[in-house]
Coordinates of C-alpha atoms in Angstrom, one line a residue:
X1 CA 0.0 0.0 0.0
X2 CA 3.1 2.5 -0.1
X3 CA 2.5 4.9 -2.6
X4 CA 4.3 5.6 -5.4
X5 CA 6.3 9.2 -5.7
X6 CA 7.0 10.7 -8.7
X7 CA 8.9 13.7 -9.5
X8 CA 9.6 15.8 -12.9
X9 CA 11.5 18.7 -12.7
X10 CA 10.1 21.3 -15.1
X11 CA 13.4 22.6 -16.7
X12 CA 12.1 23.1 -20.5
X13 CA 10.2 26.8 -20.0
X14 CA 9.9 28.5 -23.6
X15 CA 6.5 30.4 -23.9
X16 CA 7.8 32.6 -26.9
X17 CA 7.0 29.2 -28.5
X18 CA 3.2 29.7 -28.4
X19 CA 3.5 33.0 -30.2
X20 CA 2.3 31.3 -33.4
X21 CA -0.4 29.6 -31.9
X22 CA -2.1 32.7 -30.3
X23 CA -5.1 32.4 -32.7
X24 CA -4.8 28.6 -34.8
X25 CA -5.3 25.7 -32.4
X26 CA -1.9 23.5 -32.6
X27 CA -2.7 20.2 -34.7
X28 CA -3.2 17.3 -32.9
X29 CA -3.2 19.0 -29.4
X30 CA -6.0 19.1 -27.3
X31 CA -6.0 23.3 -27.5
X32 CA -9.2 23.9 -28.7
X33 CA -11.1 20.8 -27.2
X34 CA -10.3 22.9 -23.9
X35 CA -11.1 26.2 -25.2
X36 CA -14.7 24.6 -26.4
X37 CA -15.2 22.7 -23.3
X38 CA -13.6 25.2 -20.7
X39 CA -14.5 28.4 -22.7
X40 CA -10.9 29.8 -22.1
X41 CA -7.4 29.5 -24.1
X42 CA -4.2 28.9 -21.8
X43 CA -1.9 31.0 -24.0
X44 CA 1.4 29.8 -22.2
X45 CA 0.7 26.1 -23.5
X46 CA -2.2 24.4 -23.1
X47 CA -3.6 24.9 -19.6
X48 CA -4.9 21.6 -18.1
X49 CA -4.0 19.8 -21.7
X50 CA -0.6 20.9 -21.2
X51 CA 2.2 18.3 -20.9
X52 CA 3.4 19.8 -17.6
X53 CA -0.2 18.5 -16.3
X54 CA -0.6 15.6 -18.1
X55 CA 2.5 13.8 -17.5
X56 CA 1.7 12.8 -14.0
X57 CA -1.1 10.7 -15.5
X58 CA 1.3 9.7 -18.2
X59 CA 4.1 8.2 -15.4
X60 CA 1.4 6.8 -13.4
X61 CA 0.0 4.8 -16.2
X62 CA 3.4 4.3 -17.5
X63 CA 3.8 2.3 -13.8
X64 CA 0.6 0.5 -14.8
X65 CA 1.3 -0.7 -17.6
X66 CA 4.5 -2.2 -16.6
X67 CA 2.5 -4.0 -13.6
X68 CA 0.0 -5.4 -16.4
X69 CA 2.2 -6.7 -18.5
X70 CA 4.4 -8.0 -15.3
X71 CA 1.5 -9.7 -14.1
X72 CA -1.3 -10.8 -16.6
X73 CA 0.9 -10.5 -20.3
X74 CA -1.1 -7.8 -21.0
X75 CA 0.2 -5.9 -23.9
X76 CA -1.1 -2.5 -25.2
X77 CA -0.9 -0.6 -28.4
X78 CA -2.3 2.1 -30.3
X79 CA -2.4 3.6 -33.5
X80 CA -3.6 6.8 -36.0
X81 CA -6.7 5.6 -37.4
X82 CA -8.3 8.7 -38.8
X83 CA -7.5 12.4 -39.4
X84 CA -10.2 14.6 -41.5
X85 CA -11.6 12.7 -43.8
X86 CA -8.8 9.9 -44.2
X87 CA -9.7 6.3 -42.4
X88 CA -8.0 3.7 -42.1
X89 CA -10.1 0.8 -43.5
X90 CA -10.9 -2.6 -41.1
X91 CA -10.0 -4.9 -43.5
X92 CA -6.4 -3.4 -43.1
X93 CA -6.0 -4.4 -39.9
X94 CA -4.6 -7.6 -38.9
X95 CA -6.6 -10.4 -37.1
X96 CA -6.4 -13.5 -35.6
X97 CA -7.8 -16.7 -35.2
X98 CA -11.7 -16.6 -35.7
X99 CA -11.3 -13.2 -37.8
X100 CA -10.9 -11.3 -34.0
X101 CA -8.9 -7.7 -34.6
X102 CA -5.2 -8.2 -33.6
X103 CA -3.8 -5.0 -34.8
X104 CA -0.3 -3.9 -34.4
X105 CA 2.3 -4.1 -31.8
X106 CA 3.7 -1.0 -30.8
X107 CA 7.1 -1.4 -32.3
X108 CA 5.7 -2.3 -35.5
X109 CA 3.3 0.6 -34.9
X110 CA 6.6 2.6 -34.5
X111 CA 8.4 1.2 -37.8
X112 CA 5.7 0.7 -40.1
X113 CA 3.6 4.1 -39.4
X114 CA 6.9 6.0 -40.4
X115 CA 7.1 7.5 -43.9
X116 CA 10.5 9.2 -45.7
X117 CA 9.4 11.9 -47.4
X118 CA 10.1 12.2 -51.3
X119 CA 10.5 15.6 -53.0
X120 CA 11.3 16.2 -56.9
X121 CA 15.0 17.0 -57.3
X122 CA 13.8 19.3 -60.1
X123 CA 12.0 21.3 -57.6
X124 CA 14.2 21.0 -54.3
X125 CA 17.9 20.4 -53.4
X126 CA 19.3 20.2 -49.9
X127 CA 22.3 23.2 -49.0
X128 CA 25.2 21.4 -48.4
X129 CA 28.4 22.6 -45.9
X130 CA 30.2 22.8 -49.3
X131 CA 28.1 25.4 -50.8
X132 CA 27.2 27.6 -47.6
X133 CA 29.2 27.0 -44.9
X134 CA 27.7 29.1 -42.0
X135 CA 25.3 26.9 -40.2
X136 CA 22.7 29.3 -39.8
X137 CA 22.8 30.5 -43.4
X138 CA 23.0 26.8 -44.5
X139 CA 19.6 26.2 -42.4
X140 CA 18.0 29.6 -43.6
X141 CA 18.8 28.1 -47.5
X142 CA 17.4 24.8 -47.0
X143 CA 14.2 26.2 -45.5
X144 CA 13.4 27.9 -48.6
X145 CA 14.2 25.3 -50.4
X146 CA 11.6 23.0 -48.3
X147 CA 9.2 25.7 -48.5
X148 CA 9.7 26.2 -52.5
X149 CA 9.2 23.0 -53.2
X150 CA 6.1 22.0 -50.9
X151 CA 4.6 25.1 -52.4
X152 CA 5.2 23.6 -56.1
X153 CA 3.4 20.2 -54.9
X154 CA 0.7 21.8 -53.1
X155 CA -0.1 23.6 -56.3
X156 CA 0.0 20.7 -58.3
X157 CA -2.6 18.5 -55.9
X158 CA -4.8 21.5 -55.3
X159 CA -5.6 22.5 -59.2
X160 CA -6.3 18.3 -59.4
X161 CA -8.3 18.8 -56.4
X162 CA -10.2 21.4 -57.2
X163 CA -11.0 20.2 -60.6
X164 CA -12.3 16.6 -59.3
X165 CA -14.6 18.9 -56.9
X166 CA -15.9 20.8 -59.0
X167 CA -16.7 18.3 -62.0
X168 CA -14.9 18.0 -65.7
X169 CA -17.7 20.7 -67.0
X170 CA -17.5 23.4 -64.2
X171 CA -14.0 22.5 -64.6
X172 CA -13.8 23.5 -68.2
X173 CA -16.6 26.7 -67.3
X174 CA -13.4 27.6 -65.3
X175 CA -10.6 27.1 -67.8
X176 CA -8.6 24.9 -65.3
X177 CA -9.3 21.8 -67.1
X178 CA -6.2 21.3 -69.0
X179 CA -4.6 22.0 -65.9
X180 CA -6.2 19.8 -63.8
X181 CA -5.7 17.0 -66.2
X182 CA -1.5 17.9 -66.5
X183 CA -1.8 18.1 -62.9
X184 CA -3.3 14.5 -62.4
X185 CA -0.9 13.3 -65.0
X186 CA 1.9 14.4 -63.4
X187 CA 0.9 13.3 -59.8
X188 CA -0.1 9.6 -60.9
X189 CA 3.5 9.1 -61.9
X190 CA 5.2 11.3 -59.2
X191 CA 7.3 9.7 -56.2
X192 CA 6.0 11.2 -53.1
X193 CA 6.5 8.6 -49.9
X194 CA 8.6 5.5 -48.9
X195 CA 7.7 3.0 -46.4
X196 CA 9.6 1.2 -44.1
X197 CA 10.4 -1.6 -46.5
X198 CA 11.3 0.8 -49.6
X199 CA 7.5 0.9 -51.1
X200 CA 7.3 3.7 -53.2
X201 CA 3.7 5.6 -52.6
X202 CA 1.7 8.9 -55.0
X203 CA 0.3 11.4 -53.0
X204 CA -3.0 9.8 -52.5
X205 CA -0.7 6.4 -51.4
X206 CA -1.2 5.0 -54.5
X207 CA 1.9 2.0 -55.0
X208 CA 4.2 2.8 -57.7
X209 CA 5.7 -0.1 -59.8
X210 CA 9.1 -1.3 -61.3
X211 CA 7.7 0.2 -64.5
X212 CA 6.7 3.8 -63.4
X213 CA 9.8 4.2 -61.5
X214 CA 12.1 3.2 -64.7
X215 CA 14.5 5.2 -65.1
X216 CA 13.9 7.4 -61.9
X217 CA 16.8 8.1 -59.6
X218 CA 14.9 7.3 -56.0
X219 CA 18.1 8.1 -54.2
X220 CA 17.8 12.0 -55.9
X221 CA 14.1 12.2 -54.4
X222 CA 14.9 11.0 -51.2
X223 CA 14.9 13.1 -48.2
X224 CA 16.2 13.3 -44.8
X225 CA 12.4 14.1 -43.7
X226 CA 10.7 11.3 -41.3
X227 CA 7.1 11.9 -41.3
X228 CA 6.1 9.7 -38.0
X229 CA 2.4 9.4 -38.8
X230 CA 2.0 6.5 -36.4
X231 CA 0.0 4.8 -39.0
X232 CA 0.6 1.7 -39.8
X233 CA -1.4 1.5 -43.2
X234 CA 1.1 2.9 -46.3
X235 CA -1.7 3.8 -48.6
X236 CA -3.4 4.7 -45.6
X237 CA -0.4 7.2 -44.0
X238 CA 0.2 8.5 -47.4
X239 CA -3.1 10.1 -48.2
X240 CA -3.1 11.2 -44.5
X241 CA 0.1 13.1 -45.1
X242 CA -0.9 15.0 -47.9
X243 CA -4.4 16.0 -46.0
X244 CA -2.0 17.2 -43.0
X245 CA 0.4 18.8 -45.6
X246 CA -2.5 21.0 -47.1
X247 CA -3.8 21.9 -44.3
X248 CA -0.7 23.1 -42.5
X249 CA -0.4 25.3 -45.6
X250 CA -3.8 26.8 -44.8
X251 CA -2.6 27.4 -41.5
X252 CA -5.7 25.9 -40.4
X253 CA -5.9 22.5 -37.8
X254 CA -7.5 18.9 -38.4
X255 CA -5.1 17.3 -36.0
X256 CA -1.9 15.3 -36.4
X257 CA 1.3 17.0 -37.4
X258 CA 4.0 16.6 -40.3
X259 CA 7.3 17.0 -38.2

């Protein structure tokens, strides 16, 4: 019956960190849950969805767990299975014997719902120490770079977008159909995720083959950029990604976070 003491010293203070999320709820925090239910924004962090609250809960259940799994076997895991409008589907998910849901182990959770990001070496190249040396400048460079080049593939899946929305004859009413068909083109065929096991995905996680990837230099389009989506679905994390991807760029939240 001795109780268990924990103690967490709260050395990592940086409120000039919240300055951009004054007014847009940070993705996939629980800010404006609170600010709905509680009817008041903690500016400094979160408030009682902070981490600095929460992680008392988190070490106790942390102690928990560790008893369960001592004790019974018990083993417990959890995954991303929706953001917006992306699901992952059931079938997806692995079962057992008599069709019960198994799902994932944590550790495959860990490996298989990471995605290396792909970006079009026509559009982006990484500053190296050889062509900038200063640090800071070299970081400054390669930040433009990313920016440039997510702005070029944002443009290309919003004109398809917008196009599929609105149909092929508004479409053409708008003059963006020959657009939105070069755009689809050139997204069907363009490299945009990896998995864990080298699978090479579109932007909607479509699987590209041996025979669209002919004579394309993967090695050029990859990128140093781990996108831990925690999903373990491909297809599924792919299209998830690009929903996250878009909506960062609106500066808007839908929850989850491209890091």
């Amino acid at each position: 019956g001795t109780p268990i003491g924990l103690f967490v010293p709260n050395e990592d203070q940086r409120p000039g960190d919240y300055k951009e999320m004054s007014d847009i709820p940070r993705p996939g925090h629980a800010d404006f849950t609170y600010l709905i239910k509680y009817g008041n924004k903690a500016s400094s962090g979160g408030g009682r969805s902070s981490a600095r609250e929460t992680i008392g809960r988190v070490a106790a259940g942390a102690i928990a767990e560790k008893w369960l799994r001592g004790t019974y076997g018990t083993e417990i895991s959890c995954w991303v299975s929706s953001i917006g409008d992306v699901s992952l589907p059931e079938s997806a998910v692995p079962r057992g014997e008599g069709g019960c849901l198994v799902g994932w182990t944590r550790a495959q959770v860990d490996e298989y719902g990471t995605l290396r990001m792909l970006r079009d070496p026509a559009t982006f190249h990484r500053v190296g120490e050889a062509e900038v040396a200063d640090a800071d400048e070299r970081r400054k460079a390669n930040i433009d770079a990313e920016v440039a080049a997510e702005d070029a593939f944002l443009k290309l899946v919003g004109v398809h977008a917008g196009a599929s929305a609105a149909g092929v004859a508004e479409a053409a009413k708008r003059g963006v159909a020959a657009a939105a068909a070069g755009a689809a083109e050139a997204l069907r065929a363009m490299p945009c995720y990896e998995d864990w096991q080298g699978g090479v995905y579109t932007h909607d996680g479509g699987r590209l083959g041996e025979a669209e990837l002919k004579g394309v230099d993967l090695a050029s389009w990859r990128t140093d950029e781990l996108l831990p989506l925690r999903c373990p679905h491909p297809p599924t994390a792919c299209r998830m990604a690009t929903l996250i991807r878009q909506v960062k760029v609106e500066k808007d939240s839908i929850g989850g976070a491209v890091a």
